[in-house]
Short mmCIF file of C-alpha atoms in Angstrom, two decimals:
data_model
loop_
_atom_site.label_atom_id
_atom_site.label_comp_id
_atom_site.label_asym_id
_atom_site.label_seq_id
_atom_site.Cartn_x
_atom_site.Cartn_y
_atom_site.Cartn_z
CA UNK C 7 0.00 0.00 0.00
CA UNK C 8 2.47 2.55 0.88
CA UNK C 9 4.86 1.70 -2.19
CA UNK C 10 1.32 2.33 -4.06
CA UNK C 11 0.98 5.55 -2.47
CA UNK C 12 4.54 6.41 -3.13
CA UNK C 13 3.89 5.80 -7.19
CA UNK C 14 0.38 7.64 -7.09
CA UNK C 15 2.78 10.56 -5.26
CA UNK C 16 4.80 10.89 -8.20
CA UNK C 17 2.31 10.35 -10.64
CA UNK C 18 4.19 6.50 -12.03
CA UNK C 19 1.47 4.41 -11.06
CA UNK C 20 0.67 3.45 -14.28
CA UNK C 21 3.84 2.34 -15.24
CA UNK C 22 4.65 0.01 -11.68
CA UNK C 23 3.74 -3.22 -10.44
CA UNK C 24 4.72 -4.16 -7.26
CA UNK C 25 4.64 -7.75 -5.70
CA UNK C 26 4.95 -9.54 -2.23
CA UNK C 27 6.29 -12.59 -2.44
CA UNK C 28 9.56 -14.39 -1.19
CA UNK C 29 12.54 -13.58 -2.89
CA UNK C 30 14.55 -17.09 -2.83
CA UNK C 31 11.85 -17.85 -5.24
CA UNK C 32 11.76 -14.62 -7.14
CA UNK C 33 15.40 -14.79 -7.90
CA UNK C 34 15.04 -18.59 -9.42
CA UNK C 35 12.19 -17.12 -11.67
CA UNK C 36 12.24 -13.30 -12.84
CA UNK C 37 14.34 -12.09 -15.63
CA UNK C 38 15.30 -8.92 -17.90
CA UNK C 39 14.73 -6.59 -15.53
CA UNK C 40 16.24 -3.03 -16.17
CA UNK C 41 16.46 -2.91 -12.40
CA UNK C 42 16.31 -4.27 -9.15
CA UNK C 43 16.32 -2.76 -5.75
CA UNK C 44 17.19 -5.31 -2.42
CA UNK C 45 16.47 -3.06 0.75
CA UNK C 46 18.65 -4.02 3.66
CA UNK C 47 18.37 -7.45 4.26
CA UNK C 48 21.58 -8.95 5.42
CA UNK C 49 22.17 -12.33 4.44
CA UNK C 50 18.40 -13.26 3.31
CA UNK C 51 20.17 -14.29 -0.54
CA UNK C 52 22.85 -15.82 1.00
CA UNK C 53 26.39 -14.45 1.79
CA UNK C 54 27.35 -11.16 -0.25
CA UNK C 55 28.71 -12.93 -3.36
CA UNK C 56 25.59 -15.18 -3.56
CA UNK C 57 23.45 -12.03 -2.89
CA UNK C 58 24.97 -10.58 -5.86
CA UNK C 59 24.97 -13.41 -8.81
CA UNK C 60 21.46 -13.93 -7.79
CA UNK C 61 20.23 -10.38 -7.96
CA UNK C 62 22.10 -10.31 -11.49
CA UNK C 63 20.96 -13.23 -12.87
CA UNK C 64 17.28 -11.24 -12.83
CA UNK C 65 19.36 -8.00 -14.46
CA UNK C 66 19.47 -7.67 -18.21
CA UNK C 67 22.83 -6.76 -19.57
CA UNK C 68 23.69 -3.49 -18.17
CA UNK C 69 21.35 -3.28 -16.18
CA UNK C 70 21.29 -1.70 -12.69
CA UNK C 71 21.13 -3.19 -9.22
CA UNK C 72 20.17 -0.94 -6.09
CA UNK C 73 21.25 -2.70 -2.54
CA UNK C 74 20.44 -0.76 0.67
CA UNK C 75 23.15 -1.99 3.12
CA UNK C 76 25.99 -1.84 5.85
CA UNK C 77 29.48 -2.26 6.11
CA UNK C 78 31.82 -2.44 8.89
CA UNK C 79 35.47 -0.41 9.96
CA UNK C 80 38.15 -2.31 8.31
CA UNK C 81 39.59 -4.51 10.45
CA UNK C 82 36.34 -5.13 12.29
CA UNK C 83 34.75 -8.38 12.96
CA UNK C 84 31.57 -7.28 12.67
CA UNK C 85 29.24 -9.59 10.48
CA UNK C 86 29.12 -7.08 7.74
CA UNK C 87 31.13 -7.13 5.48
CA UNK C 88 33.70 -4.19 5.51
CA UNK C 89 33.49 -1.31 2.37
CA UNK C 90 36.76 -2.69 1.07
CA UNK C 91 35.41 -6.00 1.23
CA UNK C 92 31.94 -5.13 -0.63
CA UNK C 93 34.19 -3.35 -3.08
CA UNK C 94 35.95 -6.83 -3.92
CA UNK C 95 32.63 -8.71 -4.54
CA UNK C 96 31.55 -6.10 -6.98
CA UNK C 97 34.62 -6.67 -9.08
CA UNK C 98 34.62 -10.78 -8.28
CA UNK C 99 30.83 -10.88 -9.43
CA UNK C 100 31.13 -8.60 -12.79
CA UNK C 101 29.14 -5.51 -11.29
CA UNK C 102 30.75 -2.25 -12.06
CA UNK C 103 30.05 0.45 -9.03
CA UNK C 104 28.46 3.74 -10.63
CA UNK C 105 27.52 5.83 -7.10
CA UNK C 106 27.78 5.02 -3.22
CA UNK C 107 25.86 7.02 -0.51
CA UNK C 108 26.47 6.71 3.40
CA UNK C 109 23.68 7.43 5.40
CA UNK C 110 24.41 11.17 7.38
CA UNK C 111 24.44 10.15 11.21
CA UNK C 112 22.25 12.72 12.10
CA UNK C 113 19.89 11.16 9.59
CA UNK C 114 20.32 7.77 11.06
CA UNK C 115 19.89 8.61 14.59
CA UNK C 116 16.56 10.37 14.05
CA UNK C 117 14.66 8.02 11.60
CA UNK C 118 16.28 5.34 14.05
CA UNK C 119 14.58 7.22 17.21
CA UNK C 120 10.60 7.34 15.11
CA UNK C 121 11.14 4.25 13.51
CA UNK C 122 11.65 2.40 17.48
CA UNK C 123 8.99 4.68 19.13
CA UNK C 124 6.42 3.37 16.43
CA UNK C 125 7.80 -0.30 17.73
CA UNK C 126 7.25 -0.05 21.67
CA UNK C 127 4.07 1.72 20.73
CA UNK C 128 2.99 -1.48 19.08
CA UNK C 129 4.64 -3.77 20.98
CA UNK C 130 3.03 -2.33 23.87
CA UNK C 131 -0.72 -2.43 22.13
CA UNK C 132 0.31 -6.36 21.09
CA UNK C 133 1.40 -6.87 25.29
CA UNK C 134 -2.72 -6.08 26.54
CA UNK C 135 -3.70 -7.65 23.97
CA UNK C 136 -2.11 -11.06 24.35
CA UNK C 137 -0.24 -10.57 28.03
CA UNK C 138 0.37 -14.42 27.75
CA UNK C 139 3.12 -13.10 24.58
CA UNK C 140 4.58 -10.33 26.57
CA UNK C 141 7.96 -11.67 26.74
CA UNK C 142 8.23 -11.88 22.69
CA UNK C 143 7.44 -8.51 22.08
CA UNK C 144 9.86 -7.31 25.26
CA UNK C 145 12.22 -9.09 23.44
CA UNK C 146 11.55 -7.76 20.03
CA UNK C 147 11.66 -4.30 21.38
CA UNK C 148 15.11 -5.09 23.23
CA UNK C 149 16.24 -6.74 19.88
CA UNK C 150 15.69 -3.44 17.34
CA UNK C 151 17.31 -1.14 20.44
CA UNK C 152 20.40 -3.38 20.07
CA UNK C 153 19.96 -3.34 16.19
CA UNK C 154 19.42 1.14 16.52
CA UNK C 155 22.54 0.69 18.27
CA UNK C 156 24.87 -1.25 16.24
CA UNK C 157 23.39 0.88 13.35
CA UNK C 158 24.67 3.88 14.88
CA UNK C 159 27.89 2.84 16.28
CA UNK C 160 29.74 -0.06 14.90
CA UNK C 161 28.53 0.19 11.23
CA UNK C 162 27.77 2.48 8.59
CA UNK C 163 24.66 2.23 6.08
CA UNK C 164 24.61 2.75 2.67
CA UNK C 165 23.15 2.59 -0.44
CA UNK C 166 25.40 1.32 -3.52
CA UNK C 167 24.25 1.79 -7.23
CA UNK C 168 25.74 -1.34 -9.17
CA UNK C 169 25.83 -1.44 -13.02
CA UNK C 170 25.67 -5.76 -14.33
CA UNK C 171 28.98 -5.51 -17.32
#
């Protein structure tokens, strides 16, 4: 609904199509598309090289590939990979790189601080409505806080344009 809204916004409705479904199975199926977007995931695909060949195999020639991401400080052993380290699976899986964009801190911090105020607000409905749950949605709430956190400290987000060659 909202990426509806979003395409009625900027008057491309017409031209858009958008589909839930799970993408292991999208990936063994669609094909020639002029683009593809993956929004922060992690390791849904598969590690980052397999995340990669299997967004491209969907990609016609030259076509682009949008991933919404993290990487860690080199040297880190975070379970991101680091930016030198993304860099290297570009060039191992034939995408070229055409733009990069880091998420601003400032940014981060405040869409981090709405986005987890909209969560314990929910969570919190969800708790009177099934108290016999409470501890699974105290624990989801603890689990984004610690995600907010590692977001804003130990790695940095970004958002990589990647051409298929």
């Amino acid at each position: 609904a909202y990426a509806k809204s979003k395409a009625e916004e900027y008057s491309v409705e017409k031209i858009c199509e958008f589909i839930v479904e799970d993408i292991n199975q999208s990936v063994r199926v669609e094909r020639d598309y002029d683009i593809v977007i993956l929004g922060a995931v992690g390791d849904v695909l598969g590690n980052s090289i397999v995340t990669i060949l299997k967004l491209k195999s969907t990609i016609k020639k030259r076509g682009y590939i949008i991933i919404d991401d993290a990487y860690s400080g080199e040297g880190s052993e975070e379970r991101y990979p680091s930016k030198k380290q993304w860099h290297q699976v570009f060039q191992q899986t034939g995408v070229k790189l055409i733009a990069e964009k880091a998420i601003n801190d400032f940014e981060l911090v405040k869409i981090n601080r709405i986005n987890q105020a909209h969560i314990v607000r929910r969570a919190n409905e969800l708790k009177i409505l099934y108290p016999e749950q409470m501890n699974i949605f105290e624990g989801y709430i603890r689990s984004q806080q610690a995600e907010c956190e590692e977001l804003e400290s130990e790695i940095t987000g970004v958002t990589w344009l990647l051409q298929v060659i």
